[in-house]
Coordinates of C-alpha atoms and ligand atoms in Angstrom, one line a residue:
X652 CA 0.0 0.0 0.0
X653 CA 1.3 3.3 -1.0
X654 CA 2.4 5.6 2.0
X655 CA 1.3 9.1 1.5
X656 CA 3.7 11.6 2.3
X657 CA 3.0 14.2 5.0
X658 CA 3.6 17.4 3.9
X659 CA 6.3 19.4 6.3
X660 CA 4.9 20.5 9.5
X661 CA 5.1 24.2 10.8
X662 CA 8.0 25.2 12.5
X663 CA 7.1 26.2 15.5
X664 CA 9.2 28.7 17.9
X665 CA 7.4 28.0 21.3
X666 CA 4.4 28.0 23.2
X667 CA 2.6 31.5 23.0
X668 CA -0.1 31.4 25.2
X669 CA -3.2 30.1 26.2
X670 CA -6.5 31.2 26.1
X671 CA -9.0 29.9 29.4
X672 CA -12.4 30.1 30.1
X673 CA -12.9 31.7 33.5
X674 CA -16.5 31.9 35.2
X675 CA -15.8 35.4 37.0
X676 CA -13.5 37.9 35.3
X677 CA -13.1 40.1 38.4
X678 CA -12.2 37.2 40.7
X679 CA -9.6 35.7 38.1
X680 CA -8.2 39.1 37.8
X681 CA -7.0 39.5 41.4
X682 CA -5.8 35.7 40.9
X683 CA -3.9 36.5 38.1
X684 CA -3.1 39.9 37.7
X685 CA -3.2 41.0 41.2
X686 CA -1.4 38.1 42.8
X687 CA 0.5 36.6 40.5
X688 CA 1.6 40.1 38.9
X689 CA 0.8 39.1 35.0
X690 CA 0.4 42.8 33.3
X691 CA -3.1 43.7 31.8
X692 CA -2.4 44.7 27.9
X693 CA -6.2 44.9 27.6
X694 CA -9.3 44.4 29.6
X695 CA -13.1 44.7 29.1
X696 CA -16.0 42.8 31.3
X697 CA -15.8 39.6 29.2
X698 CA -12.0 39.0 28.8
X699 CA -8.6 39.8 30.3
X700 CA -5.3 40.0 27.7
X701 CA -2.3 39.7 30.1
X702 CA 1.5 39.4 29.8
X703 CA 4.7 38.5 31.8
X704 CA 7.1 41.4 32.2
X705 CA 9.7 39.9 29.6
X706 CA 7.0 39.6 27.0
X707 CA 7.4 42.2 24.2
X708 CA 4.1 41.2 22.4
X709 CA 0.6 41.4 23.0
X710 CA -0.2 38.8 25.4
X711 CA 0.7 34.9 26.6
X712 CA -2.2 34.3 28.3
X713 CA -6.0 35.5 27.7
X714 CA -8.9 34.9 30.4
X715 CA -12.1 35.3 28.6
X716 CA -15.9 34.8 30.6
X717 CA -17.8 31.7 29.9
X718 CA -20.4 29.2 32.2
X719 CA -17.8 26.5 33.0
X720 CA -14.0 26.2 33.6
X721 CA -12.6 25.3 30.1
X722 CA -9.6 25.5 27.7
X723 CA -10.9 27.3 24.8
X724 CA -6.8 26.6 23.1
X725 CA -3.4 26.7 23.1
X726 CA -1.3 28.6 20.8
X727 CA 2.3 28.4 19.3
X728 CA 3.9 31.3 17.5
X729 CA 5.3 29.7 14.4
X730 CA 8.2 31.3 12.4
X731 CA 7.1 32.8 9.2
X732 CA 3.8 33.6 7.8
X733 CA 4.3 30.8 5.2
X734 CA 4.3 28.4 8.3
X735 CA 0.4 29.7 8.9
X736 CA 0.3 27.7 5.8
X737 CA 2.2 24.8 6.4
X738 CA 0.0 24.2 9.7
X739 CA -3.3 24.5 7.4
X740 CA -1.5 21.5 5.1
X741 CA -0.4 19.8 7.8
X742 CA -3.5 19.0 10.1
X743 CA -5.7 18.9 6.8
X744 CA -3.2 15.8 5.8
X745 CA -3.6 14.7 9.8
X746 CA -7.9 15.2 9.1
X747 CA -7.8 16.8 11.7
X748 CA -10.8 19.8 11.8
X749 CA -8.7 22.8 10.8
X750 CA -10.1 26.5 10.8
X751 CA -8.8 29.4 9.2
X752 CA -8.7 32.4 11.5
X753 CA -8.4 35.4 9.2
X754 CA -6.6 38.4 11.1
X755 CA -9.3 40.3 13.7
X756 CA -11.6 37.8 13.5
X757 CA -10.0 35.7 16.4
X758 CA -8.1 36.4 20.0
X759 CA -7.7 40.4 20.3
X760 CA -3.5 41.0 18.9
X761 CA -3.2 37.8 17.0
X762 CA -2.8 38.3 12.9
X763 CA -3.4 35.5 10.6
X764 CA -4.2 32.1 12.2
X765 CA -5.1 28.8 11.8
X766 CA -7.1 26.3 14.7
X767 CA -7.5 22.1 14.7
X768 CA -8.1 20.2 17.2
X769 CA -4.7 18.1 17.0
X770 CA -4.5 14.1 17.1
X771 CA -4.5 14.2 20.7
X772 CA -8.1 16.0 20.8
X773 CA -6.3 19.4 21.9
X774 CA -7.7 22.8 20.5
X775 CA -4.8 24.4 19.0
X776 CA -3.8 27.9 17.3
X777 CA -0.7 28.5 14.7
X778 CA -0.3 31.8 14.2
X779 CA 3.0 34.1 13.2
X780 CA 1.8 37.9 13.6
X781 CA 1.2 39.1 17.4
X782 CA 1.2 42.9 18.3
X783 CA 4.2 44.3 19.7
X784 CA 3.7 45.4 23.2
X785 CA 5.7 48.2 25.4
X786 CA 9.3 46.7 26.8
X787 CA 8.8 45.9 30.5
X788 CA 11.3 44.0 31.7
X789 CA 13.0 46.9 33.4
X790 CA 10.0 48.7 35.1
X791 CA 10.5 47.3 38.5
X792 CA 8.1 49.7 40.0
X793 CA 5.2 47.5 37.9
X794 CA 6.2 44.3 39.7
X795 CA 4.0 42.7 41.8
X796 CA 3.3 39.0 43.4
X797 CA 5.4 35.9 41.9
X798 CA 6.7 39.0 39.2
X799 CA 5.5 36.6 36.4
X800 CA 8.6 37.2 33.7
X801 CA 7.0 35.1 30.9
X802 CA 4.8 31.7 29.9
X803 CA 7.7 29.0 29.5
X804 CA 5.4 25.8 29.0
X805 CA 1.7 23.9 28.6
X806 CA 1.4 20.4 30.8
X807 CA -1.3 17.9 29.0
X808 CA -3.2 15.0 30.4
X809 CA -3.3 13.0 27.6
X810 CA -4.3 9.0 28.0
X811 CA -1.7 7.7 25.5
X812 CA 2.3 9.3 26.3
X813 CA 3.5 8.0 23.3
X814 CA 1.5 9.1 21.3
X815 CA 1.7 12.5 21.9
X816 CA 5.7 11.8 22.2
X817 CA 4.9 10.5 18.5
X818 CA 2.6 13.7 17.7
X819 CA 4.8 16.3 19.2
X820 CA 8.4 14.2 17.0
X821 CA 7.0 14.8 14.0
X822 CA 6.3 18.7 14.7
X823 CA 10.0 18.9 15.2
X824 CA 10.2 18.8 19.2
X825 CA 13.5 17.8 21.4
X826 CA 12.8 15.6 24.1
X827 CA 14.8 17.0 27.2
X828 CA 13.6 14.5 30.0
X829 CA 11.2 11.2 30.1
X830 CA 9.8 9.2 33.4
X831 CA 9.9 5.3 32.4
X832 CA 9.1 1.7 33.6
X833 CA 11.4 -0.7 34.1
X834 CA 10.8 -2.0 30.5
X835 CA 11.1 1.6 29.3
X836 CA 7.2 2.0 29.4
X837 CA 6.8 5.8 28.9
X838 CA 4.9 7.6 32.1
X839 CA 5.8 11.4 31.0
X840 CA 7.7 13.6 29.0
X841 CA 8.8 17.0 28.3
X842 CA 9.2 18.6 24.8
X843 CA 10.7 21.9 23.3
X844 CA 11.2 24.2 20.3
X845 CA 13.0 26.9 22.6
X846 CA 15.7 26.0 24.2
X847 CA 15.2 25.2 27.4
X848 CA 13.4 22.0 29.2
X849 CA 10.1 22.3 27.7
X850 CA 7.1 23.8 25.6
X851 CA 4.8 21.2 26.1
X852 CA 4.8 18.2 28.7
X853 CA 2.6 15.0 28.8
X854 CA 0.9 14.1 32.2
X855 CA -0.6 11.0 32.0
X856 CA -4.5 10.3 32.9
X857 CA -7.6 10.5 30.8
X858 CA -7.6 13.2 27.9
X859 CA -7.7 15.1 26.7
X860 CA -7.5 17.8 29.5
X861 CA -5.4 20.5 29.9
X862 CA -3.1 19.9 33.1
X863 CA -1.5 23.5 33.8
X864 CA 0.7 26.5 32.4
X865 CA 3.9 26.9 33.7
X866 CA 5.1 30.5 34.1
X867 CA 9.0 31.7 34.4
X868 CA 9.9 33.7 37.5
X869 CA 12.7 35.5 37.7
X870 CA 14.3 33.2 40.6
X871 CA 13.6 31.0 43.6
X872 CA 12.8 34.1 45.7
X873 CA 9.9 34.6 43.8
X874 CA 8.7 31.3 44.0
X875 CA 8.6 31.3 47.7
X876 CA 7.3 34.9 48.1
X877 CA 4.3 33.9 46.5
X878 CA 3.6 31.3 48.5
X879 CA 4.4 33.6 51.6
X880 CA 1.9 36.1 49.8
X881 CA -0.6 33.3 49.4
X882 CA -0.3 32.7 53.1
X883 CA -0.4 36.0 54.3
X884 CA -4.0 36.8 52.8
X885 CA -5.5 33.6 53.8
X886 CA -5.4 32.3 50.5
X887 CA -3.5 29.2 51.3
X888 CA -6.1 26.7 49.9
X889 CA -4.9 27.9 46.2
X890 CA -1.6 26.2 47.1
X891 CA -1.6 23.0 45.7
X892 CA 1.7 21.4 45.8
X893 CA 5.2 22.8 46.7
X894 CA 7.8 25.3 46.8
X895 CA 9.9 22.1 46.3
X896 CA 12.8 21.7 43.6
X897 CA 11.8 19.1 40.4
X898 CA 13.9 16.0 39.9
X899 CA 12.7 16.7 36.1
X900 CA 13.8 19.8 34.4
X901 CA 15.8 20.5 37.9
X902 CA 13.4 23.9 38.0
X903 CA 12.4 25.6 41.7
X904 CA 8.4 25.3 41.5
X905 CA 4.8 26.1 43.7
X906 CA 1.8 25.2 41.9
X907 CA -1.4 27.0 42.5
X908 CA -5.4 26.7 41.6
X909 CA -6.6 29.6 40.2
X910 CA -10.6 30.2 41.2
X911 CA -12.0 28.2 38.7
X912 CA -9.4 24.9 39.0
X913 CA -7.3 26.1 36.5
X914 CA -3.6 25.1 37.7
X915 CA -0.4 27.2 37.1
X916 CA 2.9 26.7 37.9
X917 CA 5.2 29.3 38.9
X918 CA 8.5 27.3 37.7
X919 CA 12.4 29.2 37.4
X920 CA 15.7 27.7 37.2
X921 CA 15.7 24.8 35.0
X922 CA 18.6 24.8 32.3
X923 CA 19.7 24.6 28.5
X924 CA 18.9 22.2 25.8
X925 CA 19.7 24.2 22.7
X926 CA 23.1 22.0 21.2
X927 CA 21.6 19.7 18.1
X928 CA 22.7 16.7 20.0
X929 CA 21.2 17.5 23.1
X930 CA 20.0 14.0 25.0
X931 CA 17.0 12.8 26.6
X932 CA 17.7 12.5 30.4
X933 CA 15.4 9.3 31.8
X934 CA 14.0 9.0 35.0
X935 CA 12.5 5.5 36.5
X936 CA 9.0 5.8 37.4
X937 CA 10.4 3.9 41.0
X938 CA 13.0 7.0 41.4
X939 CA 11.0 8.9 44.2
X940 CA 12.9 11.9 43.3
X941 CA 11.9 12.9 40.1
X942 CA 8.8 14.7 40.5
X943 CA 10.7 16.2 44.0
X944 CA 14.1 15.8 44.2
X945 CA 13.6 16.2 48.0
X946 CA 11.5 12.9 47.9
X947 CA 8.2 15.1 49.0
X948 CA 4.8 13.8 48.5
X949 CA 3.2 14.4 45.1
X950 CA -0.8 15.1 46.2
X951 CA -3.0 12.7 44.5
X952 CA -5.1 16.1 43.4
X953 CA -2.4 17.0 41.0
X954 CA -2.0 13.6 39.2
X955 CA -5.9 13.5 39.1
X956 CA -7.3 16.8 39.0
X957 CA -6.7 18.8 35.2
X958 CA -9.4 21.8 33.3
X959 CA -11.6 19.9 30.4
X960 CA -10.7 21.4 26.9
X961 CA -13.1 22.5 24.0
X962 CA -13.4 22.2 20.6
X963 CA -13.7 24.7 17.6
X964 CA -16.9 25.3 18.1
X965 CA -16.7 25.8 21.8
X966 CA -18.1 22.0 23.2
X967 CA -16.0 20.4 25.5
X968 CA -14.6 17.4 24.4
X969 CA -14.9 14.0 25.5
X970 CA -12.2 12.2 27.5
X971 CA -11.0 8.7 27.4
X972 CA -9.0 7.6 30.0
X973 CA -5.3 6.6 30.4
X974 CA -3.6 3.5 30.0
X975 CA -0.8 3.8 32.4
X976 CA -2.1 5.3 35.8
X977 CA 1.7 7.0 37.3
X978 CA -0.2 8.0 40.8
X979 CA -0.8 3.9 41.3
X980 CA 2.9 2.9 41.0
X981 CA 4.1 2.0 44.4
X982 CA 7.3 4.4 44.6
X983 CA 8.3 6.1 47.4
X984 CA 7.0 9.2 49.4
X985 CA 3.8 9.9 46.7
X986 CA 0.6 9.8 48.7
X987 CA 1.4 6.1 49.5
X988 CA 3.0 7.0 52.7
X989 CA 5.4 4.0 52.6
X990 CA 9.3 5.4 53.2
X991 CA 11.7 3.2 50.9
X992 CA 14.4 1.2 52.7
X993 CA 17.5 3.9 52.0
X994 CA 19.5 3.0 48.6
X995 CA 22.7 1.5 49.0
X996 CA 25.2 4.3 50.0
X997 CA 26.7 4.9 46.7
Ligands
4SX1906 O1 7.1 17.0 38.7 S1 8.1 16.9 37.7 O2 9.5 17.0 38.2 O3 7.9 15.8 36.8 C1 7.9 18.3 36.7 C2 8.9 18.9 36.0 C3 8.7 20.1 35.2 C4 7.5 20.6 35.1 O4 7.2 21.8 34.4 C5 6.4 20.0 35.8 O5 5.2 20.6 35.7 C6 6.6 18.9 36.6
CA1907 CA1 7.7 10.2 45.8
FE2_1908 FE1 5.2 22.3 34.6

């Protein structure tokens, strides 16, 4: 049988931003913009257009109203306006549902565009032209909360890892890091097009759902002030898991849940991955420091709990749940409350 030949795929420079349903605009914004310190590039009473103080266009994260908690998409900023194109070509070849999204007529900022929903059920925009915004990295007297500096990265629950380690290959992704089996049975992994850990990382469980965003701060300090900040206004139930240091990516992290569920990482420090023969560093699922490389509990909410995801037209999409279940494994410190015998001193 003949094998048809894909055309090329878009080349894609990183995860842009992502655009969330919220169920009260107000309440996100002192989440969001108030506490976590994203900057508002626009507002009116039905959405929120916000950025991270590094971002020099229009926005990496948009917060529009709607009746239920939902991912409405993700978007990466592909290279060239050709691209656009090449992401049209490429789904179509996929059959995936594609949309054109003529400049103005989608997310405030964004030019030419194009939405599928991707082999792994995900809504998801291409698009090359963004407005330029102001330069704020050095206004220090605008920062505020966990000083958000930029997104760095989406997390999806998707039931099938390899596949979306398959997807995400063929769209031209590195693979920094993996968590495996002891027959190399793939639990998680992190993918980029920037160089650093990761633009998009696979949490298994039934999908799809969207897991969280991860957002760059500047360094550790920020990480922990937030939490402090958290604490301080008797917030502390939006504190989900951490401050604690990764075993993957090696990055300083806190994850929070916004009002509506939504989860975001505040995430700094992790490293490089740039040279063209960059490796894949492995992790065994039974390595309790992976997900903590201080051994501390991973809370079952955060391996179960994720944001459902819509389609084009706005319906969430059905999930269908995971093969491999990671939160079951019997390892260590997570949730299972059983201490491993120490490892041979080295
Ligand atoms: O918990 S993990 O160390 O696996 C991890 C590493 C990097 C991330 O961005 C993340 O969300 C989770
Ligand atoms: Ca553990
Ligand atoms: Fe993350």
């Amino acid at each position: 049988m003949e094998v048809t030949q894909l055309p090329a795929p878009p080349d894609v420079v990183r995860s842009a931003y992502a655009q969330l349903v919220v169920t009260d605009v107000p309440r996100a914004r002192w989440f969001w913009v108030d506490m976590l310190g994203f900057h508002v590039q626009y507002e009116d009473d039905r959405a929120l257009y916000l950025r991270g103080t590094d971002e020099l266009t229009h926005h990496s994260l948009v917060l529009r109203a709607g009746d239920a908690p939902a991912l409405d998409h993700l978007a990466y900023r592909v290279r060239t306006p050709e691209d656009v194109d090449r992401a049209e070509e490429y789904f179509t070849a996929l059959g995936c549902p594609v949309r054109r999204v003529p400049a103005g007529a989608g997310t405030r900022g964004i030019g030419e565009a194009v939405r599928v929903v991707d082999p792994l059920g995900f809504p998801v925009e291409f698009f090359h032209a963004i407005d330029r915004a102001e330069r704020l990295i050095q206004r220090y007297d605008l920062r505020r909360g966990a000083e958000v500096a930029r997104m760095d990265h989406f997390n999806i629950v998707v039931p099938d890892i390899p596949a979306a380690y398959e997807h995400y290959r063929a769209l031209g992704f590195g693979c920094s890091e993996t968590i495996e089996g002891d027959e190399h049975e793939l639990y998680a992994a992190w993918m980029f097009r920037k160089q650093t850990v990761h633009d998009v990382a696979f949490t298994s469980g039934a999908g799809p759902r969207m897991h969280h965003v991860g957002v760059f701060a500047p360094e550790a300090h920020q990480v922990l002030r937030t939490a402090d900040i958290f604490g301080s206004l008797r917030a502390e139930h939006h504190i989900e898991r951490g401050p604690g240091r990764h075993g993957v990516s090696n990055a300083f992290y806190l994850y929070l849940r916004d009002p509506d569920g939504h989860r975001v990482e505040i995430y700094t420090s992790d490293y490089y991955t740039g040279d063209p023969d960059h490796e894949t560093y492995r992790w065994n699922v039974h390595d309790d420091r992976r997900r903590d490389f201080w051994g501390n509990a991973v809370i079952e909410s955060w391996y179960k709990e994720a944001t459902p995801v819509l389609d084009l037209d706005g319906r969430p999409q059905p999930v269908v749940s995971a093969a491999l279940d990671e939160s079951a494994v019997q390892v260590g410190a997570d949730g299972l409350g059983i201490i491993p015998a120490p490892a041979a001193e080295r």
